[in-house]
JSON list of C-alpha atoms and ligand atoms in Angstrom, two decimals:
[
{"chain": "A", "resi": 1, "resn": "ALA", "atom": "CA", "xyz": [0.00, -0.05, -0.03]},
{"chain": "A", "resi": 2, "resn": "ALA", "atom": "CA", "xyz": [0.97, 3.48, -0.41]},
{"chain": "A", "resi": 3, "resn": "PRO", "atom": "CA", "xyz": [2.60, 5.53, 2.35]},
{"chain": "A", "resi": 4, "resn": "GLU", "atom": "CA", "xyz": [0.24, 7.46, 4.51]},
{"chain": "A", "resi": 5, "resn": "ALA", "atom": "CA", "xyz": [0.43, 11.17, 4.44]},
{"chain": "A", "resi": 6, "resn": "SER", "atom": "CA", "xyz": [-2.36, 11.50, 6.96]},
{"chain": "A", "resi": 7, "resn": "GLY", "atom": "CA", "xyz": [-4.84, 9.36, 9.00]},
{"chain": "A", "resi": 8, "resn": "GLY", "atom": "CA", "xyz": [-4.81, 5.93, 10.53]},
{"chain": "A", "resi": 9, "resn": "SER", "atom": "CA", "xyz": [-4.08, 2.86, 8.71]},
{"chain": "A", "resi": 10, "resn": "LEU", "atom": "CA", "xyz": [-6.83, 0.66, 7.50]},
{"chain": "A", "resi": 11, "resn": "ALA", "atom": "CA", "xyz": [-4.48, -2.14, 6.44]},
{"chain": "A", "resi": 12, "resn": "GLY", "atom": "CA", "xyz": [-6.08, -5.63, 6.78]},
{"chain": "A", "resi": 13, "resn": "ARG", "atom": "CA", "xyz": [-9.66, -4.12, 6.79]},
{"chain": "A", "resi": 14, "resn": "THR", "atom": "CA", "xyz": [-12.47, -4.75, 4.24]},
{"chain": "A", "resi": 15, "resn": "VAL", "atom": "CA", "xyz": [-14.45, -1.57, 3.33]},
{"chain": "A", "resi": 16, "resn": "LEU", "atom": "CA", "xyz": [-17.65, -1.33, 1.38]},
{"chain": "A", "resi": 17, "resn": "VAL", "atom": "CA", "xyz": [-18.63, 2.03, -0.04]},
{"chain": "A", "resi": 18, "resn": "THR", "atom": "CA", "xyz": [-21.72, 2.89, -2.14]},
{"chain": "A", "resi": 19, "resn": "ALA", "atom": "CA", "xyz": [-21.80, 5.83, -4.43]},
{"chain": "A", "resi": 20, "resn": "GLY", "atom": "CA", "xyz": [-23.82, 7.72, -7.07]},
{"chain": "A", "resi": 21, "resn": "PRO", "atom": "CA", "xyz": [-27.32, 7.67, -7.99]},
{"chain": "A", "resi": 22, "resn": "THR", "atom": "CA", "xyz": [-29.50, 4.82, -9.11]},
{"chain": "A", "resi": 23, "resn": "ARG", "atom": "CA", "xyz": [-31.76, 4.77, -12.20]},
{"chain": "A", "resi": 24, "resn": "GLU", "atom": "CA", "xyz": [-35.10, 3.23, -12.13]},
{"chain": "A", "resi": 25, "resn": "ALA", "atom": "CA", "xyz": [-36.67, 2.39, -15.47]},
{"chain": "A", "resi": 26, "resn": "ILE", "atom": "CA", "xyz": [-39.85, 3.80, -16.61]},
{"chain": "A", "resi": 27, "resn": "ASP", "atom": "CA", "xyz": [-39.52, 2.29, -19.99]},
{"chain": "A", "resi": 28, "resn": "PRO", "atom": "CA", "xyz": [-36.49, 1.29, -22.18]},
{"chain": "A", "resi": 29, "resn": "VAL", "atom": "CA", "xyz": [-35.42, 4.84, -22.75]},
{"chain": "A", "resi": 30, "resn": "ARG", "atom": "CA", "xyz": [-36.39, 6.68, -19.67]},
{"chain": "A", "resi": 31, "resn": "PHE", "atom": "CA", "xyz": [-35.59, 6.59, -16.02]},
{"chain": "A", "resi": 32, "resn": "LEU", "atom": "CA", "xyz": [-36.13, 8.26, -12.55]},
{"chain": "A", "resi": 33, "resn": "SER", "atom": "CA", "xyz": [-32.98, 9.41, -10.90]},
{"chain": "A", "resi": 34, "resn": "ASN", "atom": "CA", "xyz": [-31.31, 12.23, -9.10]},
{"chain": "A", "resi": 35, "resn": "GLY", "atom": "CA", "xyz": [-28.36, 14.69, -9.39]},
{"chain": "A", "resi": 36, "resn": "SER", "atom": "CA", "xyz": [-25.85, 12.72, -7.58]},
{"chain": "A", "resi": 37, "resn": "THR", "atom": "CA", "xyz": [-22.46, 12.73, -9.35]},
{"chain": "A", "resi": 38, "resn": "GLY", "atom": "CA", "xyz": [-20.77, 10.19, -7.06]},
{"chain": "A", "resi": 39, "resn": "THR", "atom": "CA", "xyz": [-17.76, 12.38, -6.03]},
{"chain": "A", "resi": 40, "resn": "MET", "atom": "CA", "xyz": [-18.23, 12.07, -2.28]},
{"chain": "A", "resi": 41, "resn": "GLY", "atom": "CA", "xyz": [-18.38, 8.20, -2.25]},
{"chain": "A", "resi": 42, "resn": "PHE", "atom": "CA", "xyz": [-15.53, 7.79, -4.77]},
{"chain": "A", "resi": 43, "resn": "GLU", "atom": "CA", "xyz": [-13.25, 10.18, -2.71]},
{"chain": "A", "resi": 44, "resn": "ILE", "atom": "CA", "xyz": [-13.97, 7.91, 0.29]},
{"chain": "A", "resi": 45, "resn": "ALA", "atom": "CA", "xyz": [-13.24, 4.77, -1.55]},
{"chain": "A", "resi": 46, "resn": "ARG", "atom": "CA", "xyz": [-9.97, 6.31, -2.79]},
{"chain": "A", "resi": 47, "resn": "GLU", "atom": "CA", "xyz": [-8.98, 7.59, 0.58]},
{"chain": "A", "resi": 48, "resn": "ALA", "atom": "CA", "xyz": [-9.78, 4.19, 2.26]},
{"chain": "A", "resi": 49, "resn": "ALA", "atom": "CA", "xyz": [-7.72, 2.40, -0.43]},
{"chain": "A", "resi": 50, "resn": "ARG", "atom": "CA", "xyz": [-4.83, 4.79, 0.15]},
{"chain": "A", "resi": 51, "resn": "ARG", "atom": "CA", "xyz": [-4.85, 3.86, 3.75]},
{"chain": "A", "resi": 52, "resn": "GLY", "atom": "CA", "xyz": [-4.43, 0.18, 3.07]},
{"chain": "A", "resi": 53, "resn": "ALA", "atom": "CA", "xyz": [-8.08, -1.15, 3.10]},
{"chain": "A", "resi": 54, "resn": "SER", "atom": "CA", "xyz": [-9.36, -3.79, 0.64]},
{"chain": "A", "resi": 55, "resn": "VAL", "atom": "CA", "xyz": [-12.11, -1.49, -0.82]},
{"chain": "A", "resi": 56, "resn": "THR", "atom": "CA", "xyz": [-15.34, -2.59, -2.92]},
{"chain": "A", "resi": 57, "resn": "LEU", "atom": "CA", "xyz": [-17.06, 0.35, -4.44]},
{"chain": "A", "resi": 58, "resn": "LEU", "atom": "CA", "xyz": [-20.61, -0.28, -5.49]},
{"chain": "A", "resi": 59, "resn": "ALA", "atom": "CA", "xyz": [-21.13, 2.44, -8.25]},
{"chain": "A", "resi": 60, "resn": "GLY", "atom": "CA", "xyz": [-24.36, 3.94, -9.86]},
{"chain": "A", "resi": 61, "resn": "PRO", "atom": "CA", "xyz": [-24.07, 5.22, -13.28]},
{"chain": "A", "resi": 62, "resn": "VAL", "atom": "CA", "xyz": [-21.56, 8.19, -12.99]},
{"chain": "A", "resi": 63, "resn": "SER", "atom": "CA", "xyz": [-18.82, 9.50, -15.13]},
{"chain": "A", "resi": 64, "resn": "LEU", "atom": "CA", "xyz": [-15.85, 8.90, -12.78]},
{"chain": "A", "resi": 65, "resn": "PRO", "atom": "CA", "xyz": [-12.64, 7.02, -13.23]},
{"chain": "A", "resi": 66, "resn": "THR", "atom": "CA", "xyz": [-12.28, 4.16, -10.60]},
{"chain": "A", "resi": 67, "resn": "PRO", "atom": "CA", "xyz": [-9.94, 5.16, -7.92]},
{"chain": "A", "resi": 68, "resn": "GLU", "atom": "CA", "xyz": [-6.51, 3.55, -7.70]},
{"chain": "A", "resi": 69, "resn": "GLY", "atom": "CA", "xyz": [-6.55, 0.03, -5.95]},
{"chain": "A", "resi": 70, "resn": "VAL", "atom": "CA", "xyz": [-10.36, 0.04, -5.66]},
{"chain": "A", "resi": 71, "resn": "THR", "atom": "CA", "xyz": [-12.42, -2.97, -6.75]},
{"chain": "A", "resi": 72, "resn": "ARG", "atom": "CA", "xyz": [-15.52, -1.31, -8.58]},
{"chain": "A", "resi": 73, "resn": "VAL", "atom": "CA", "xyz": [-18.86, -3.04, -9.22]},
{"chain": "A", "resi": 74, "resn": "ASP", "atom": "CA", "xyz": [-21.29, -0.95, -11.42]},
{"chain": "A", "resi": 75, "resn": "ILE", "atom": "CA", "xyz": [-24.87, -1.04, -10.53]},
{"chain": "A", "resi": 76, "resn": "VAL", "atom": "CA", "xyz": [-27.95, 0.61, -12.22]},
{"chain": "A", "resi": 77, "resn": "SER", "atom": "CA", "xyz": [-31.05, 0.33, -10.03]},
{"chain": "A", "resi": 78, "resn": "ALA", "atom": "CA", "xyz": [-31.76, 0.12, -6.31]},
{"chain": "A", "resi": 79, "resn": "ASP", "atom": "CA", "xyz": [-32.65, -3.46, -6.71]},
{"chain": "A", "resi": 80, "resn": "ASP", "atom": "CA", "xyz": [-29.03, -3.97, -8.39]},
{"chain": "A", "resi": 81, "resn": "LEU", "atom": "CA", "xyz": [-27.42, -2.20, -5.40]},
{"chain": "A", "resi": 82, "resn": "HIS", "atom": "CA", "xyz": [-29.45, -4.22, -2.98]},
{"chain": "A", "resi": 83, "resn": "GLU", "atom": "CA", "xyz": [-28.22, -7.48, -4.42]},
{"chain": "A", "resi": 84, "resn": "ALA", "atom": "CA", "xyz": [-24.58, -6.37, -4.70]},
{"chain": "A", "resi": 85, "resn": "ALA", "atom": "CA", "xyz": [-24.55, -4.94, -1.21]},
{"chain": "A", "resi": 86, "resn": "MET", "atom": "CA", "xyz": [-25.76, -8.18, 0.30]},
{"chain": "A", "resi": 87, "resn": "GLN", "atom": "CA", "xyz": [-22.88, -10.02, -1.23]},
{"chain": "A", "resi": 88, "resn": "HIS", "atom": "CA", "xyz": [-20.49, -7.80, 0.60]},
{"chain": "A", "resi": 89, "resn": "ALA", "atom": "CA", "xyz": [-22.40, -7.19, 3.73]},
{"chain": "A", "resi": 90, "resn": "ASP", "atom": "CA", "xyz": [-19.75, -8.71, 6.00]},
{"chain": "A", "resi": 91, "resn": "ALA", "atom": "CA", "xyz": [-17.18, -5.70, 5.42]},
{"chain": "A", "resi": 92, "resn": "ASP", "atom": "CA", "xyz": [-15.56, -4.32, 8.44]},
{"chain": "A", "resi": 93, "resn": "LEU", "atom": "CA", "xyz": [-16.77, -0.74, 7.47]},
{"chain": "A", "resi": 94, "resn": "VAL", "atom": "CA", "xyz": [-19.61, 0.10, 5.19]},
{"chain": "A", "resi": 95, "resn": "ILE", "atom": "CA", "xyz": [-19.96, 3.72, 4.13]},
{"chain": "A", "resi": 96, "resn": "ALA", "atom": "CA", "xyz": [-23.30, 4.31, 2.10]},
{"chain": "A", "resi": 97, "resn": "ALA", "atom": "CA", "xyz": [-22.89, 7.38, 0.06]},
{"chain": "A", "resi": 98, "resn": "ALA", "atom": "CA", "xyz": [-25.10, 6.38, -2.75]},
{"chain": "A", "resi": 99, "resn": "ALA", "atom": "CA", "xyz": [-28.24, 8.38, -3.42]},
{"chain": "A", "resi": 100, "resn": "VAL", "atom": "CA", "xyz": [-30.64, 5.70, -3.86]},
{"chain": "A", "resi": 101, "resn": "SER", "atom": "CA", "xyz": [-34.12, 6.26, -5.45]},
{"chain": "A", "resi": 102, "resn": "ASP", "atom": "CA", "xyz": [-36.62, 5.55, -2.81]},
{"chain": "A", "resi": 103, "resn": "TYR", "atom": "CA", "xyz": [-39.29, 4.73, -5.46]},
{"chain": "A", "resi": 104, "resn": "ALA", "atom": "CA", "xyz": [-39.15, 2.91, -8.83]},
{"chain": "A", "resi": 105, "resn": "PRO", "atom": "CA", "xyz": [-42.04, 2.68, -11.40]},
{"chain": "A", "resi": 106, "resn": "ALA", "atom": "CA", "xyz": [-44.05, -0.33, -10.44]},
{"chain": "A", "resi": 107, "resn": "SER", "atom": "CA", "xyz": [-43.77, -1.89, -13.93]},
{"chain": "A", "resi": 108, "resn": "SER", "atom": "CA", "xyz": [-41.76, -0.95, -17.01]},
{"chain": "A", "resi": 109, "resn": "GLY", "atom": "CA", "xyz": [-42.26, -2.88, -20.18]},
{"chain": "A", "resi": 110, "resn": "ASP", "atom": "CA", "xyz": [-39.88, -3.36, -23.17]},
{"chain": "A", "resi": 111, "resn": "ARG", "atom": "CA", "xyz": [-41.96, -0.78, -25.27]},
{"chain": "A", "resi": 112, "resn": "LYS", "atom": "CA", "xyz": [-41.39, 3.00, -25.23]},
{"chain": "A", "resi": 113, "resn": "LEU", "atom": "CA", "xyz": [-44.31, 4.94, -23.59]},
{"chain": "A", "resi": 114, "resn": "LYS", "atom": "CA", "xyz": [-46.14, 6.98, -26.41]},
{"chain": "A", "resi": 115, "resn": "LYS", "atom": "CA", "xyz": [-47.25, 10.18, -25.40]},
{"chain": "A", "resi": 116, "resn": "ALA", "atom": "CA", "xyz": [-51.13, 10.53, -25.25]},
{"chain": "A", "resi": 117, "resn": "ASP", "atom": "CA", "xyz": [-53.10, 12.48, -22.87]},
{"chain": "A", "resi": 118, "resn": "ASP", "atom": "CA", "xyz": [-52.03, 15.87, -21.30]},
{"chain": "A", "resi": 119, "resn": "ALA", "atom": "CA", "xyz": [-51.30, 14.35, -18.02]},
{"chain": "A", "resi": 120, "resn": "LEU", "atom": "CA", "xyz": [-49.68, 11.13, -17.22]},
{"chain": "A", "resi": 121, "resn": "SER", "atom": "CA", "xyz": [-49.60, 9.21, -13.97]},
{"chain": "A", "resi": 122, "resn": "LEU", "atom": "CA", "xyz": [-46.93, 6.71, -12.96]},
{"chain": "A", "resi": 123, "resn": "THR", "atom": "CA", "xyz": [-47.35, 4.19, -10.21]},
{"chain": "A", "resi": 124, "resn": "LEU", "atom": "CA", "xyz": [-44.33, 3.84, -8.10]},
{"chain": "A", "resi": 125, "resn": "ARG", "atom": "CA", "xyz": [-43.33, 1.24, -5.51]},
{"chain": "A", "resi": 126, "resn": "ARG", "atom": "CA", "xyz": [-40.92, 1.51, -2.71]},
{"chain": "A", "resi": 127, "resn": "THR", "atom": "CA", "xyz": [-37.33, 0.19, -3.40]},
{"chain": "A", "resi": 128, "resn": "PRO", "atom": "CA", "xyz": [-35.45, -1.86, -0.82]},
{"chain": "A", "resi": 129, "resn": "ASP", "atom": "CA", "xyz": [-33.66, 0.31, 1.75]},
{"chain": "A", "resi": 130, "resn": "VAL", "atom": "CA", "xyz": [-30.14, -1.08, 1.41]},
{"chain": "A", "resi": 131, "resn": "LEU", "atom": "CA", "xyz": [-28.58, 0.56, 4.40]},
{"chain": "A", "resi": 132, "resn": "ALA", "atom": "CA", "xyz": [-31.54, -0.41, 6.65]},
{"chain": "A", "resi": 133, "resn": "ALA", "atom": "CA", "xyz": [-31.00, -4.03, 5.44]},
{"chain": "A", "resi": 134, "resn": "LEU", "atom": "CA", "xyz": [-27.34, -3.80, 6.21]},
{"chain": "A", "resi": 135, "resn": "GLY", "atom": "CA", "xyz": [-28.16, -2.33, 9.61]},
{"chain": "A", "resi": 136, "resn": "ALA", "atom": "CA", "xyz": [-30.65, -5.17, 10.32]},
{"chain": "A", "resi": 137, "resn": "ARG", "atom": "CA", "xyz": [-27.89, -7.84, 9.97]},
{"chain": "A", "resi": 138, "resn": "LYS", "atom": "CA", "xyz": [-25.03, -5.84, 11.39]},
{"chain": "A", "resi": 139, "resn": "ARG", "atom": "CA", "xyz": [-22.44, -7.94, 13.05]},
{"chain": "A", "resi": 140, "resn": "ASP", "atom": "CA", "xyz": [-20.24, -7.40, 15.99]},
{"chain": "A", "resi": 141, "resn": "GLY", "atom": "CA", "xyz": [-17.23, -5.26, 15.33]},
{"chain": "A", "resi": 142, "resn": "GLN", "atom": "CA", "xyz": [-18.70, -3.91, 12.18]},
{"chain": "A", "resi": 143, "resn": "THR", "atom": "CA", "xyz": [-19.07, -0.19, 11.47]},
{"chain": "A", "resi": 144, "resn": "LEU", "atom": "CA", "xyz": [-21.87, 1.22, 9.56]},
{"chain": "A", "resi": 145, "resn": "VAL", "atom": "CA", "xyz": [-21.82, 4.76, 8.18]},
{"chain": "A", "resi": 146, "resn": "GLY", "atom": "CA", "xyz": [-24.90, 6.46, 6.25]},
{"chain": "A", "resi": 147, "resn": "PHE", "atom": "CA", "xyz": [-25.28, 9.76, 4.72]},
{"chain": "A", "resi": 148, "resn": "ALA", "atom": "CA", "xyz": [-28.28, 11.99, 5.16]},
{"chain": "A", "resi": 149, "resn": "LEU", "atom": "CA", "xyz": [-29.03, 14.75, 2.61]},
{"chain": "A", "resi": 150, "resn": "GLU", "atom": "CA", "xyz": [-31.49, 17.15, 4.13]},
{"chain": "A", "resi": 151, "resn": "THR", "atom": "CA", "xyz": [-33.12, 20.47, 3.05]},
{"chain": "A", "resi": 152, "resn": "HIS", "atom": "CA", "xyz": [-34.72, 21.11, 6.55]},
{"chain": "A", "resi": 153, "resn": "ASP", "atom": "CA", "xyz": [-34.49, 20.00, 10.12]},
{"chain": "A", "resi": 154, "resn": "GLY", "atom": "CA", "xyz": [-31.24, 18.25, 9.21]},
{"chain": "A", "resi": 155, "resn": "GLU", "atom": "CA", "xyz": [-30.10, 17.10, 12.71]},
{"chain": "A", "resi": 156, "resn": "ALA", "atom": "CA", "xyz": [-33.41, 15.74, 13.86]},
{"chain": "A", "resi": 157, "resn": "HIS", "atom": "CA", "xyz": [-33.96, 13.85, 10.57]},
{"chain": "A", "resi": 158, "resn": "ALA", "atom": "CA", "xyz": [-30.36, 12.52, 10.39]},
{"chain": "A", "resi": 159, "resn": "ARG", "atom": "CA", "xyz": [-30.67, 11.38, 14.10]},
{"chain": "A", "resi": 160, "resn": "GLY", "atom": "CA", "xyz": [-33.83, 9.42, 13.25]},
{"chain": "A", "resi": 161, "resn": "LYS", "atom": "CA", "xyz": [-32.05, 7.71, 10.54]},
{"chain": "A", "resi": 162, "resn": "LEU", "atom": "CA", "xyz": [-29.08, 6.76, 12.67]},
{"chain": "A", "resi": 163, "resn": "GLU", "atom": "CA", "xyz": [-31.34, 5.07, 15.11]},
{"chain": "A", "resi": 164, "resn": "ARG", "atom": "CA", "xyz": [-33.89, 3.56, 12.52]},
{"chain": "A", "resi": 165, "resn": "LYS", "atom": "CA", "xyz": [-31.23, 2.05, 10.28]},
{"chain": "A", "resi": 166, "resn": "ASN", "atom": "CA", "xyz": [-29.04, 0.75, 13.19]},
{"chain": "A", "resi": 167, "resn": "LEU", "atom": "CA", "xyz": [-26.00, 2.94, 12.10]},
{"chain": "A", "resi": 168, "resn": "ASP", "atom": "CA", "xyz": [-22.79, 3.92, 14.11]},
{"chain": "A", "resi": 169, "resn": "TRP", "atom": "CA", "xyz": [-22.40, 7.18, 12.30]},
{"chain": "A", "resi": 170, "resn": "ILE", "atom": "CA", "xyz": [-24.27, 9.53, 9.98]},
{"chain": "A", "resi": 171, "resn": "VAL", "atom": "CA", "xyz": [-23.00, 12.12, 7.75]},
{"chain": "A", "resi": 172, "resn": "LEU", "atom": "CA", "xyz": [-25.32, 14.92, 7.50]},
{"chain": "A", "resi": 173, "resn": "ASN", "atom": "CA", "xyz": [-24.97, 17.09, 4.41]},
{"chain": "A", "resi": 174, "resn": "PHE", "atom": "CA", "xyz": [-26.94, 20.02, 2.91]},
{"chain": "A", "resi": 175, "resn": "GLN", "atom": "CA", "xyz": [-28.49, 20.38, -0.54]},
{"chain": "A", "resi": 176, "resn": "ASN", "atom": "CA", "xyz": [-29.55, 23.94, -0.08]},
{"chain": "A", "resi": 177, "resn": "GLU", "atom": "CA", "xyz": [-26.31, 25.58, 0.65]},
{"chain": "A", "resi": 178, "resn": "PRO", "atom": "CA", "xyz": [-23.81, 27.03, -1.73]},
{"chain": "A", "resi": 179, "resn": "GLY", "atom": "CA", "xyz": [-20.77, 24.63, -2.21]},
{"chain": "A", "resi": 180, "resn": "ALA", "atom": "CA", "xyz": [-22.46, 21.68, -0.57]},
{"chain": "A", "resi": 181, "resn": "GLY", "atom": "CA", "xyz": [-24.26, 18.67, -1.72]},
{"chain": "A", "resi": 182, "resn": "PHE", "atom": "CA", "xyz": [-24.78, 17.26, -5.29]},
{"chain": "A", "resi": 183, "resn": "GLY", "atom": "CA", "xyz": [-22.56, 18.30, -8.24]},
{"chain": "A", "resi": 184, "resn": "THR", "atom": "CA", "xyz": [-20.06, 20.43, -6.20]},
{"chain": "A", "resi": 185, "resn": "GLY", "atom": "CA", "xyz": [-16.54, 19.66, -5.56]},
{"chain": "A", "resi": 186, "resn": "THR", "atom": "CA", "xyz": [-16.82, 20.84, -1.92]},
{"chain": "A", "resi": 187, "resn": "ASN", "atom": "CA", "xyz": [-19.08, 19.87, 0.81]},
{"chain": "A", "resi": 188, "resn": "ARG", "atom": "CA", "xyz": [-19.94, 20.91, 4.42]},
{"chain": "A", "resi": 189, "resn": "VAL", "atom": "CA", "xyz": [-21.03, 18.03, 6.68]},
{"chain": "A", "resi": 190, "resn": "VAL", "atom": "CA", "xyz": [-21.87, 17.33, 10.35]},
{"chain": "A", "resi": 191, "resn": "LEU", "atom": "CA", "xyz": [-20.97, 13.94, 11.78]},
{"chain": "A", "resi": 192, "resn": "LEU", "atom": "CA", "xyz": [-23.23, 12.52, 14.24]},
{"chain": "A", "resi": 193, "resn": "SER", "atom": "CA", "xyz": [-22.52, 9.21, 16.13]},
{"chain": "A", "resi": 194, "resn": "ARG", "atom": "CA", "xyz": [-24.66, 6.85, 17.98]},
{"chain": "A", "resi": 195, "resn": "ALA", "atom": "CA", "xyz": [-22.53, 7.44, 21.08]},
{"chain": "A", "resi": 196, "resn": "GLY", "atom": "CA", "xyz": [-23.56, 11.11, 20.93]},
{"chain": "A", "resi": 197, "resn": "GLU", "atom": "CA", "xyz": [-20.33, 12.60, 19.30]},
{"chain": "A", "resi": 198, "resn": "ARG", "atom": "CA", "xyz": [-20.95, 15.45, 17.02]},
{"chain": "A", "resi": 199, "resn": "ALA", "atom": "CA", "xyz": [-18.22, 17.11, 14.58]},
{"chain": "A", "resi": 200, "resn": "ASP", "atom": "CA", "xyz": [-18.91, 20.06, 12.39]},
{"chain": "A", "resi": 201, "resn": "LEU", "atom": "CA", "xyz": [-16.61, 19.79, 9.35]},
{"chain": "A", "resi": 202, "resn": "PRO", "atom": "CA", "xyz": [-16.35, 23.24, 7.53]},
{"chain": "A", "resi": 203, "resn": "LEU", "atom": "CA", "xyz": [-16.77, 23.60, 3.86]},
{"chain": "A", "resi": 204, "resn": "ALA", "atom": "CA", "xyz": [-13.79, 21.81, 2.18]},
{"chain": "A", "resi": 205, "resn": "PRO", "atom": "CA", "xyz": [-12.93, 19.81, -0.92]},
{"chain": "A", "resi": 206, "resn": "LYS", "atom": "CA", "xyz": [-14.71, 16.42, -0.94]},
{"chain": "A", "resi": 207, "resn": "ALA", "atom": "CA", "xyz": [-11.30, 14.73, -0.85]},
{"chain": "A", "resi": 208, "resn": "GLN", "atom": "CA", "xyz": [-10.58, 16.36, 2.58]},
{"chain": "A", "resi": 209, "resn": "ILE", "atom": "CA", "xyz": [-14.02, 15.71, 3.80]},
{"chain": "A", "resi": 210, "resn": "ALA", "atom": "CA", "xyz": [-13.49, 12.07, 2.80]},
{"chain": "A", "resi": 211, "resn": "ALA", "atom": "CA", "xyz": [-10.23, 11.94, 5.02]},
{"chain": "A", "resi": 212, "resn": "SER", "atom": "CA", "xyz": [-12.01, 13.59, 8.03]},
{"chain": "A", "resi": 213, "resn": "ILE", "atom": "CA", "xyz": [-14.86, 11.15, 7.87]},
{"chain": "A", "resi": 214, "resn": "LEU", "atom": "CA", "xyz": [-12.57, 8.13, 7.70]},
{"chain": "A", "resi": 215, "resn": "ASP", "atom": "CA", "xyz": [-10.54, 9.70, 10.66]},
{"chain": "A", "resi": 216, "resn": "ALA", "atom": "CA", "xyz": [-13.65, 9.85, 12.82]},
{"chain": "A", "resi": 217, "resn": "VAL", "atom": "CA", "xyz": [-15.24, 6.58, 11.96]},
{"chain": "A", "resi": 218, "resn": "ALA", "atom": "CA", "xyz": [-12.29, 4.33, 12.00]},
{"chain": "A", "resi": 219, "resn": "ARG", "atom": "CA", "xyz": [-11.08, 5.40, 15.24]},
{"chain": "B", "resi": 301, "resn": "CTP", "atom": "N1", "xyz": [-30.25, 4.53, 1.36]},
{"chain": "B", "resi": 301, "resn": "CTP", "atom": "C1", "xyz": [-30.11, 3.15, 1.10]},
{"chain": "B", "resi": 301, "resn": "CTP", "atom": "N2", "xyz": [-31.20, 2.62, 0.32]},
{"chain": "B", "resi": 301, "resn": "CTP", "atom": "C2", "xyz": [-32.40, 3.41, 0.01]},
{"chain": "B", "resi": 301, "resn": "CTP", "atom": "C3", "xyz": [-32.61, 4.73, 0.53]},
{"chain": "B", "resi": 301, "resn": "CTP", "atom": "C4", "xyz": [-31.36, 5.28, 1.16]},
{"chain": "B", "resi": 301, "resn": "CTP", "atom": "O1", "xyz": [-29.25, 2.43, 1.32]},
{"chain": "B", "resi": 301, "resn": "CTP", "atom": "N3", "xyz": [-33.49, 2.65, -0.60]},
{"chain": "B", "resi": 301, "resn": "CTP", "atom": "C5", "xyz": [-29.19, 5.06, 2.13]},
{"chain": "B", "resi": 301, "resn": "CTP", "atom": "C6", "xyz": [-28.40, 6.16, 1.50]},
{"chain": "B", "resi": 301, "resn": "CTP", "atom": "O2", "xyz": [-27.31, 5.67, 0.86]},
{"chain": "B", "resi": 301, "resn": "CTP", "atom": "C7", "xyz": [-28.00, 7.01, 2.71]},
{"chain": "B", "resi": 301, "resn": "CTP", "atom": "C8", "xyz": [-29.02, 6.64, 3.72]},
{"chain": "B", "resi": 301, "resn": "CTP", "atom": "O3", "xyz": [-29.79, 5.63, 3.47]},
{"chain": "B", "resi": 301, "resn": "CTP", "atom": "O4", "xyz": [-26.91, 6.58, 3.34]},
{"chain": "B", "resi": 301, "resn": "CTP", "atom": "C9", "xyz": [-30.03, 7.90, 4.09]},
{"chain": "B", "resi": 301, "resn": "CTP", "atom": "O5", "xyz": [-30.57, 8.23, 2.71]},
{"chain": "B", "resi": 301, "resn": "CTP", "atom": "P1", "xyz": [-31.66, 9.39, 2.61]},
{"chain": "B", "resi": 301, "resn": "CTP", "atom": "O6", "xyz": [-32.20, 9.40, 1.20]},
{"chain": "B", "resi": 301, "resn": "CTP", "atom": "O7", "xyz": [-31.11, 10.61, 3.33]},
{"chain": "B", "resi": 301, "resn": "CTP", "atom": "O8", "xyz": [-32.82, 8.83, 3.79]},
{"chain": "B", "resi": 301, "resn": "CTP", "atom": "P2", "xyz": [-33.94, 8.09, 3.54]},
{"chain": "B", "resi": 301, "resn": "CTP", "atom": "O9", "xyz": [-33.97, 6.92, 4.74]},
{"chain": "B", "resi": 301, "resn": "CTP", "atom": "O10", "xyz": [-34.09, 7.35, 2.08]},
{"chain": "B", "resi": 301, "resn": "CTP", "atom": "O11", "xyz": [-35.25, 8.89, 3.93]},
{"chain": "B", "resi": 301, "resn": "CTP", "atom": "P3", "xyz": [-35.80, 10.36, 3.02]},
{"chain": "B", "resi": 301, "resn": "CTP", "atom": "O12", "xyz": [-35.24, 10.23, 1.74]},
{"chain": "B", "resi": 301, "resn": "CTP", "atom": "O13", "xyz": [-37.23, 10.13, 3.29]},
{"chain": "B", "resi": 301, "resn": "CTP", "atom": "O14", "xyz": [-35.36, 11.49, 3.79]},
{"chain": "B", "resi": 302, "resn": "CA", "atom": "CA1", "xyz": [-34.17, 8.71, 0.30]}
]
């Protein structure tokens, strides 16, 4: 492994990272998705590998190169992500940075929808909550880290997710602030732990945020 410029070693540890958006097919040429670019998760995977971990990165459709030393598995839908995550569910450290679609079209055929009426209704179904599934089967010694992207009442919502999904840490980030959230090179986050710790990380490049997150959760 590369020598460490900063941060503790993760040599001998397995790390699973989810990153990017998912796509949920409406028909063969259309999908529901979101604006995640995958940058935060890719930076975490890169930094974990740099610290010597054996890293698997489950990546939604993004246009980012695979970080050096990282094993990348591409997924498209929330169902794909769920299936892939279950195969790596025993990782020592799991960091779920993916922006998973909460709903998917209940059915999508192999024929393109043709336009007709002025209004169109889609019936959606809930997708599996991948992180909650990992939390439900969390083993001793495993550390589970989630993300929460909130527009309002961030800390209350994030703490709710921390409890509900049986996480050790949650990374709260904000979509409605300049320089934070989707599609930016920087982020501002608040780290909250189950044990009641709280760390405010000021606006910084996502690579630096990734290092700070690993410093906190791998202690
Ligand atoms: N997550 C997941 N699978 C889903 C939805 C979310 O694994 N189907 C994970 C995300 O990767 C993130 C965390 O759960 O680490 C929280 O995602 P978020 O969208 O903020 O929370 P939700 O529980 O989906 O609640 P809501 O969207 O209603 O705020
Ligand atoms: Ca969600």
